[in-house]
Coordinates of C-alpha atoms and ligand atoms in Angstrom, one line a residue:
M238 CA -59.9 -115.3 -61.9
R239 CA -56.6 -116.7 -61.1
R240 CA -53.6 -114.1 -60.1
I241 CA -50.5 -114.5 -62.6
D242 CA -47.8 -116.1 -61.1
L243 CA -44.6 -114.4 -62.7
R244 CA -42.2 -117.0 -61.3
K245 CA -44.0 -119.5 -63.5
A246 CA -45.6 -117.5 -66.3
Q247 CA -44.4 -118.1 -69.8
A248 CA -44.8 -115.0 -72.0
A249 CA -47.2 -115.7 -74.9
R250 CA -45.0 -117.3 -77.6
L251 CA -46.4 -117.6 -81.4
N252 CA -46.6 -121.5 -80.9
T253 CA -48.8 -121.0 -77.5
I254 CA -52.2 -120.6 -79.3
R255 CA -51.2 -123.4 -81.9
D256 CA -50.1 -125.6 -78.4
I257 CA -53.7 -124.9 -76.9
N258 CA -55.5 -125.7 -80.1
R259 CA -53.6 -128.9 -80.5
Q260 CA -54.4 -130.0 -76.8
I261 CA -58.2 -128.9 -77.7
V262 CA -58.4 -131.4 -80.6
L263 CA -56.7 -134.1 -78.8
N264 CA -58.9 -133.7 -76.0
Y265 CA -62.1 -133.8 -78.2
V266 CA -60.8 -137.1 -79.7
R267 CA -60.3 -138.5 -76.3
E268 CA -63.6 -137.5 -75.1
R269 CA -65.8 -137.9 -78.1
E270 CA -64.2 -140.6 -79.9
P271 CA -65.1 -141.7 -82.7
I272 CA -65.4 -138.0 -83.8
S273 CA -64.8 -136.2 -87.4
R274 CA -62.5 -133.5 -88.5
A275 CA -65.8 -131.7 -89.4
E276 CA -67.2 -132.4 -86.0
I277 CA -64.6 -130.9 -84.2
S278 CA -64.6 -128.0 -86.6
R279 CA -68.3 -127.3 -85.9
E280 CA -67.8 -127.5 -82.1
T281 CA -64.7 -125.6 -81.5
D282 CA -65.4 -123.0 -84.4
L283 CA -61.5 -123.7 -85.5
Q284 CA -61.2 -123.6 -89.5
R285 CA -61.2 -127.1 -91.2
S286 CA -57.7 -126.3 -92.5
T287 CA -56.3 -125.7 -88.9
I288 CA -58.0 -129.0 -87.5
S289 CA -56.5 -131.0 -90.3
A290 CA -52.9 -129.7 -90.0
I291 CA -53.3 -130.7 -86.1
V292 CA -54.9 -133.9 -86.8
E293 CA -51.9 -134.7 -89.2
A294 CA -49.4 -133.7 -86.7
L295 CA -51.3 -136.0 -83.9
K296 CA -51.3 -139.0 -86.3
L297 CA -47.2 -138.6 -86.9
E298 CA -47.0 -138.6 -83.1
G299 CA -48.7 -141.6 -83.0
L300 CA -51.7 -139.9 -80.6
V301 CA -54.5 -140.2 -83.1
E302 CA -55.6 -142.8 -85.6
E303 CA -58.3 -143.0 -88.5
V304 CA -61.1 -145.8 -87.8
G305 CA -63.2 -145.8 -90.8
E306 CA -65.9 -143.9 -92.3
G307 CA -68.9 -142.4 -90.1
E308 CA -72.3 -141.6 -91.1
S309 CA -72.9 -139.0 -93.8
T310 CA -74.5 -135.8 -93.0
G311 CA -75.2 -135.1 -96.8
G312 CA -71.9 -135.2 -98.4
R313 CA -69.0 -137.4 -98.5
R314 CA -68.8 -140.1 -95.4
P315 CA -66.5 -138.6 -93.0
T316 CA -63.4 -140.5 -91.7
M317 CA -63.4 -141.0 -88.0
L318 CA -60.7 -140.3 -85.4
R319 CA -59.8 -142.0 -82.3
L320 CA -57.1 -142.5 -80.0
C321 CA -54.4 -144.6 -81.0
T322 CA -54.3 -147.8 -79.1
K323 CA -51.7 -149.6 -81.2
E324 CA -49.0 -149.7 -78.4
A325 CA -48.2 -149.1 -75.0
I326 CA -47.3 -145.5 -74.2
A327 CA -47.3 -145.3 -70.2
L328 CA -45.7 -147.7 -67.7
G329 CA -47.2 -147.5 -64.1
V330 CA -45.5 -148.9 -60.9
A331 CA -48.2 -149.1 -57.9
I332 CA -46.2 -150.0 -54.9
T333 CA -48.8 -150.6 -51.9
P334 CA -48.0 -152.2 -48.4
T335 CA -48.8 -155.3 -49.7
L336 CA -48.2 -155.6 -53.5
T337 CA -46.2 -154.0 -56.0
T338 CA -47.7 -153.8 -59.6
V339 CA -46.0 -152.9 -62.8
A340 CA -48.4 -152.3 -65.9
T341 CA -48.3 -150.8 -69.4
S342 CA -51.4 -149.1 -70.9
D343 CA -52.2 -147.3 -73.9
L344 CA -53.1 -143.7 -74.6
A345 CA -56.7 -144.3 -73.2
G346 CA -55.6 -145.8 -70.2
R347 CA -56.3 -149.6 -70.9
V348 CA -53.8 -151.8 -69.3
I349 CA -52.1 -154.1 -71.8
S350 CA -50.1 -155.9 -69.6
Q351 CA -49.3 -156.6 -65.5
Q352 CA -46.9 -158.2 -63.3
E353 CA -47.1 -158.0 -59.4
F354 CA -44.7 -159.4 -56.5
L355 CA -45.0 -159.0 -52.6
T356 CA -43.7 -155.4 -51.7
D357 CA -40.6 -156.0 -49.4
P358 CA -40.3 -153.7 -46.7
D359 CA -36.6 -152.9 -47.7
P360 CA -36.7 -150.2 -50.2
R361 CA -33.6 -151.6 -52.1
K362 CA -35.4 -155.0 -52.7
T363 CA -38.3 -153.8 -53.8
L364 CA -37.0 -151.0 -56.0
D365 CA -34.6 -153.8 -57.4
E366 CA -37.5 -155.7 -58.7
V367 CA -39.3 -152.7 -59.8
V368 CA -36.3 -151.8 -61.7
E369 CA -35.9 -155.2 -63.3
L370 CA -39.6 -155.4 -64.3
V371 CA -39.8 -151.8 -65.8
S372 CA -36.5 -152.2 -67.9
K373 CA -37.9 -155.6 -69.6
Q374 CA -41.5 -153.5 -70.4
A375 CA -39.3 -150.6 -71.4
Q376 CA -37.4 -152.7 -73.7
L377 CA -40.3 -154.4 -75.1
N378 CA -42.7 -151.5 -75.7
R379 CA -40.4 -149.0 -77.2
G380 CA -43.4 -146.4 -77.4
V381 CA -43.3 -146.0 -73.8
E382 CA -42.4 -142.1 -72.9
A383 CA -42.4 -142.1 -69.1
V384 CA -42.9 -144.0 -65.8
G385 CA -45.3 -143.2 -63.1
V386 CA -45.0 -144.5 -59.5
S387 CA -47.6 -144.0 -57.0
L388 CA -46.5 -144.7 -53.5
P389 CA -48.4 -144.8 -50.1
G390 CA -46.9 -141.9 -48.3
L391 CA -45.6 -138.7 -48.4
V392 CA -43.5 -137.9 -51.6
D393 CA -42.0 -135.0 -53.2
P394 CA -43.0 -135.1 -56.7
A395 CA -40.0 -132.3 -57.8
T396 CA -37.2 -134.3 -56.5
G397 CA -38.8 -137.8 -56.9
T398 CA -38.2 -138.7 -53.2
A399 CA -40.4 -140.5 -50.8
I400 CA -39.9 -138.6 -47.9
Y401 CA -41.9 -140.7 -45.7
V402 CA -43.9 -144.3 -46.3
P403 CA -45.0 -145.0 -42.9
Y404 CA -45.9 -148.8 -43.2
F405 CA -42.3 -149.7 -44.2
Q406 CA -40.4 -146.7 -42.3
W407 CA -39.1 -145.7 -45.7
R408 CA -37.4 -142.1 -45.2
D409 CA -35.9 -140.1 -47.8
V410 CA -35.9 -142.7 -50.6
P411 CA -34.8 -141.5 -54.1
V412 CA -37.4 -143.5 -55.8
G413 CA -37.3 -141.4 -59.0
K414 CA -33.4 -141.5 -59.2
M415 CA -33.3 -145.4 -58.5
I416 CA -35.7 -146.2 -61.2
G417 CA -34.4 -143.4 -63.6
S418 CA -30.8 -144.3 -63.6
A419 CA -31.4 -147.7 -64.6
I420 CA -33.9 -146.8 -67.6
S421 CA -33.5 -143.6 -69.9
L422 CA -36.9 -142.5 -69.1
P423 CA -38.3 -139.6 -67.0
V424 CA -40.1 -140.9 -63.8
I425 CA -43.0 -139.1 -62.4
I426 CA -43.6 -140.1 -58.9
D427 CA -46.5 -139.4 -56.3
N428 CA -48.6 -140.0 -53.4
D429 CA -51.2 -142.7 -54.1
A430 CA -54.3 -140.5 -53.3
N431 CA -53.0 -138.0 -55.3
A432 CA -52.4 -140.3 -58.3
V433 CA -55.8 -142.0 -57.9
A434 CA -57.5 -138.3 -57.6
L435 CA -55.5 -137.7 -61.1
A436 CA -57.2 -140.8 -62.5
E437 CA -60.6 -140.2 -61.1
L438 CA -60.2 -136.5 -62.9
W439 CA -59.1 -138.0 -66.4
F440 CA -60.6 -141.4 -66.3
G441 CA -63.4 -141.6 -63.8
R442 CA -67.2 -141.2 -64.4
P443 CA -68.4 -138.2 -66.2
E444 CA -69.9 -136.5 -63.0
V445 CA -66.3 -136.6 -61.5
T446 CA -64.8 -135.8 -64.7
D447 CA -66.5 -132.7 -65.3
A448 CA -66.1 -131.7 -61.5
R449 CA -63.6 -128.7 -61.3
D450 CA -63.4 -129.5 -57.5
F451 CA -63.7 -132.8 -55.6
I452 CA -62.0 -134.9 -53.1
M453 CA -60.6 -138.3 -53.6
V454 CA -60.7 -140.5 -50.3
L455 CA -58.6 -143.4 -50.8
V456 CA -59.5 -146.2 -48.2
A457 CA -56.8 -149.1 -47.9
E458 CA -54.4 -150.0 -45.2
G459 CA -54.5 -146.2 -44.4
V460 CA -56.8 -143.4 -45.5
G461 CA -55.6 -141.0 -48.0
T462 CA -56.9 -137.9 -49.5
G463 CA -56.3 -136.2 -52.7
I464 CA -57.6 -132.8 -53.6
I465 CA -58.7 -131.5 -57.3
F466 CA -58.7 -127.9 -57.0
D467 CA -59.8 -126.2 -60.2
G468 CA -59.1 -129.3 -62.6
Q469 CA -55.6 -130.0 -60.8
V470 CA -54.1 -131.6 -57.8
Y471 CA -53.7 -129.3 -55.1
R472 CA -50.6 -130.1 -53.8
G473 CA -49.2 -127.4 -51.0
Q474 CA -45.9 -127.2 -49.9
R475 CA -43.4 -130.1 -51.3
G476 CA -46.5 -132.0 -52.2
A477 CA -47.6 -132.5 -48.8
A478 CA -51.4 -131.6 -48.6
G479 CA -54.1 -133.8 -48.2
E480 CA -52.8 -135.7 -45.0
F481 CA -56.5 -135.3 -43.8
G482 CA -56.0 -139.1 -42.5
H483 CA -54.2 -137.7 -39.6
M484 CA -56.9 -135.2 -38.8
V485 CA -58.2 -135.7 -35.2
I486 CA -61.8 -137.0 -35.3
G487 CA -61.9 -138.6 -32.0
T488 CA -60.2 -140.9 -29.2
N489 CA -59.3 -144.9 -28.7
A490 CA -59.4 -145.9 -32.3
P491 CA -59.4 -149.8 -32.7
V492 CA -55.8 -149.7 -33.8
A493 CA -52.9 -147.1 -33.8
C494 CA -52.8 -145.0 -36.7
S495 CA -49.6 -145.6 -38.8
C496 CA -48.3 -142.1 -37.3
G497 CA -48.5 -143.9 -34.1
N498 CA -51.7 -141.9 -32.7
F499 CA -54.8 -143.5 -31.7
D500 CA -57.1 -140.3 -32.5
C501 CA -56.4 -139.9 -36.5
W502 CA -59.3 -140.2 -39.1
E503 CA -57.3 -143.0 -40.4
A504 CA -57.0 -145.1 -37.4
F505 CA -60.9 -145.1 -37.3
S506 CA -61.4 -145.5 -41.1
S507 CA -58.9 -147.6 -42.6
E508 CA -59.0 -151.2 -43.6
R509 CA -57.1 -152.2 -40.5
A510 CA -59.6 -150.5 -38.3
T511 CA -62.6 -152.4 -40.0
L512 CA -60.4 -155.6 -39.9
A513 CA -60.0 -155.0 -35.8
R514 CA -63.9 -154.1 -35.3
Y515 CA -64.5 -157.4 -37.4
G516 CA -62.0 -159.3 -34.9
T517 CA -63.4 -157.9 -31.9
L518 CA -67.1 -158.6 -33.0
S519 CA -66.0 -162.1 -33.9
E520 CA -64.4 -162.6 -30.4
G521 CA -61.4 -162.6 -31.9
G522 CA -61.9 -165.9 -33.9
S523 CA -61.6 -164.6 -37.4
S524 CA -59.3 -161.6 -37.5
S525 CA -56.8 -162.8 -39.8
I526 CA -59.0 -162.4 -43.0
S527 CA -57.8 -160.0 -45.6
F528 CA -60.3 -156.7 -46.3
P529 CA -61.3 -158.0 -49.8
E530 CA -62.6 -161.4 -47.8
L531 CA -64.3 -159.4 -45.4
V532 CA -66.1 -157.4 -47.9
D533 CA -67.1 -160.6 -49.6
R534 CA -68.3 -161.8 -46.5
A535 CA -70.6 -158.6 -45.8
L536 CA -71.9 -158.8 -49.4
G537 CA -72.7 -162.6 -48.5
G538 CA -74.7 -161.6 -45.7
E539 CA -72.5 -161.9 -42.7
A540 CA -74.1 -159.9 -39.8
N541 CA -70.3 -159.2 -38.1
A542 CA -68.8 -158.3 -41.3
K543 CA -71.7 -155.9 -42.5
A544 CA -71.5 -154.3 -38.8
A545 CA -67.8 -153.5 -38.9
L546 CA -68.3 -152.1 -42.6
V547 CA -71.4 -150.2 -41.2
E548 CA -69.3 -148.6 -38.4
T549 CA -66.4 -147.7 -40.4
A550 CA -68.5 -145.7 -42.8
H551 CA -70.1 -143.9 -39.9
F552 CA -66.2 -142.7 -39.1
L553 CA -65.6 -142.1 -42.7
S554 CA -68.6 -139.9 -43.2
I555 CA -67.7 -137.8 -39.8
G556 CA -64.1 -136.9 -41.8
I557 CA -66.1 -136.6 -45.0
S558 CA -68.3 -134.0 -43.5
N559 CA -65.7 -131.9 -41.9
L560 CA -64.0 -132.1 -45.6
V561 CA -67.4 -131.0 -47.1
V562 CA -67.7 -128.1 -44.8
G563 CA -64.0 -126.9 -45.2
F564 CA -63.8 -127.3 -49.0
S565 CA -67.2 -127.4 -50.6
P566 CA -66.5 -129.5 -53.4
E567 CA -68.6 -130.4 -55.9
A568 CA -68.2 -134.1 -55.1
V569 CA -66.5 -136.6 -52.7
V570 CA -65.3 -140.0 -54.4
V571 CA -64.7 -143.0 -52.1
G572 CA -61.9 -145.6 -53.3
G573 CA -60.8 -148.9 -52.3
D574 CA -62.3 -152.1 -51.8
I575 CA -64.8 -150.6 -49.4
A576 CA -66.6 -149.0 -52.6
R577 CA -67.4 -152.7 -53.7
A578 CA -69.8 -152.7 -51.0
W579 CA -71.5 -149.3 -51.5
S580 CA -75.1 -150.6 -51.1
L581 CA -74.1 -151.5 -47.5
V582 CA -72.2 -148.4 -46.7
E583 CA -73.9 -145.8 -48.4
D584 CA -76.6 -144.5 -45.7
A585 CA -74.0 -144.6 -43.0
L586 CA -71.6 -142.8 -45.2
T587 CA -74.1 -140.0 -46.3
E588 CA -76.1 -139.7 -43.0
R589 CA -73.8 -137.2 -41.4
I590 CA -73.0 -135.1 -44.3
E591 CA -76.9 -134.7 -45.1
R592 CA -77.5 -133.3 -42.1
T593 CA -74.4 -130.7 -42.4
V594 CA -76.4 -130.0 -45.8
R595 CA -79.7 -129.5 -44.0
R596 CA -77.8 -126.5 -42.1
G597 CA -78.0 -124.5 -45.4
L598 CA -74.5 -125.4 -47.2
P599 CA -74.3 -126.6 -50.7
S600 CA -74.7 -130.3 -51.2
A601 CA -71.5 -132.5 -52.2
R602 CA -72.2 -135.6 -54.0
I603 CA -70.5 -138.6 -52.3
M604 CA -70.1 -141.4 -54.9
P605 CA -67.9 -144.7 -55.2
S606 CA -65.1 -145.0 -57.2
T607 CA -65.6 -146.4 -60.7
L608 CA -61.9 -147.1 -61.6
G609 CA -62.5 -150.8 -60.4
E610 CA -59.6 -153.1 -59.1
K611 CA -56.1 -151.4 -58.3
P612 CA -57.2 -147.6 -58.4
A613 CA -53.4 -147.0 -57.5
L614 CA -52.2 -148.5 -60.5
R615 CA -54.6 -146.7 -62.4
G616 CA -53.3 -143.5 -60.6
A617 CA -49.6 -144.5 -61.6
L618 CA -50.4 -144.7 -65.0
S619 CA -52.3 -141.2 -65.2
L620 CA -49.4 -139.6 -63.7
V621 CA -47.9 -140.1 -67.4
L622 CA -51.2 -139.7 -69.3
A623 CA -52.5 -136.8 -68.0
G624 CA -49.5 -135.2 -68.8
K625 CA -50.3 -136.0 -72.6
F626 CA -53.6 -134.0 -72.4
A627 CA -53.3 -131.7 -69.9
A628 CA -53.4 -127.8 -70.9
A629 CA -50.4 -126.9 -72.8
F630 CA -49.1 -124.1 -70.3
A631 CA -50.5 -122.6 -67.1
A632 CA -52.4 -119.3 -67.6
Ligands
ZN723 ZN1 -52.2 -140.6 -38.0

């Protein structure tokens, strides 16, 4: 049972119950489409007239549409409903250390269009380019309601500020303000791992979306974690929770962590660490390849590439077991390009965690992300989309 927070509680209004029912109906359509009004009524015990009124409102708002008739269960064939996919509703901006992607998606999270450019270490240059692309898309897509931005660093979602992005040494960049002043749309910013965790919660595989508590481990240039606690992102003070990439797991990492230390989890488990290992194994000959290329080589059977990935998986499993012991989540989802090589890294990833479980702790499933390419982009879009489906108010 959750203690009521009187600073946040809204006294129950007459509208509150209607809002809750509206969100329940919208989520039935999202998860079970195509679905009829009668089916929703049967499953929710809401009256048919209530469902019909809510559906009419959702249709007017452009959230739900009718898609022909379903199978009859005796009487008239029912009209089926699904999420409206006619137009773009969300704009997502994923800023990563290498590429920045700007994309539009429909209500179901399907990407409609995307453009990308090389991220400039100068925040003004990168954000100028973002503003240009975002303004163009907002003009072309009048249905877009908000812009979600994911950043590889510490952000304050409340003020829209990038507090610290280690790769570029950005400090206190008012990202939300810079984008929001150029277009008259709300801008929602978050850390990349939090955003990707949100995407897993709403658009991931059923084993993940059904979990109330899970941890997303995003392996990229660094290692980030997003914690989903009771069906929402756990943020901590000023949104700074989840910086487990900097927990100490050893000494003598192959590269310095983005924070400058050599003993952080990230310094052992990031893509950079894997590439450094590969460079050492290959006697420095091929360390200039990209991480996706390394994964391709490993999948193609190259021994050094496989060995570098397996060693990284070993270090990932050390950190993941610490998280499992501390949080006892239902699942841990591993995202990033390393997830493509799951068949090669799964044993090394789960071995230590299984040993922990044998000591009598409840098990957590360790699984690869199924968000596909560009998880941070899916995350950025989810920052907008999750708001459309989330509970109408916090109880
Ligand atoms: Zn660190």
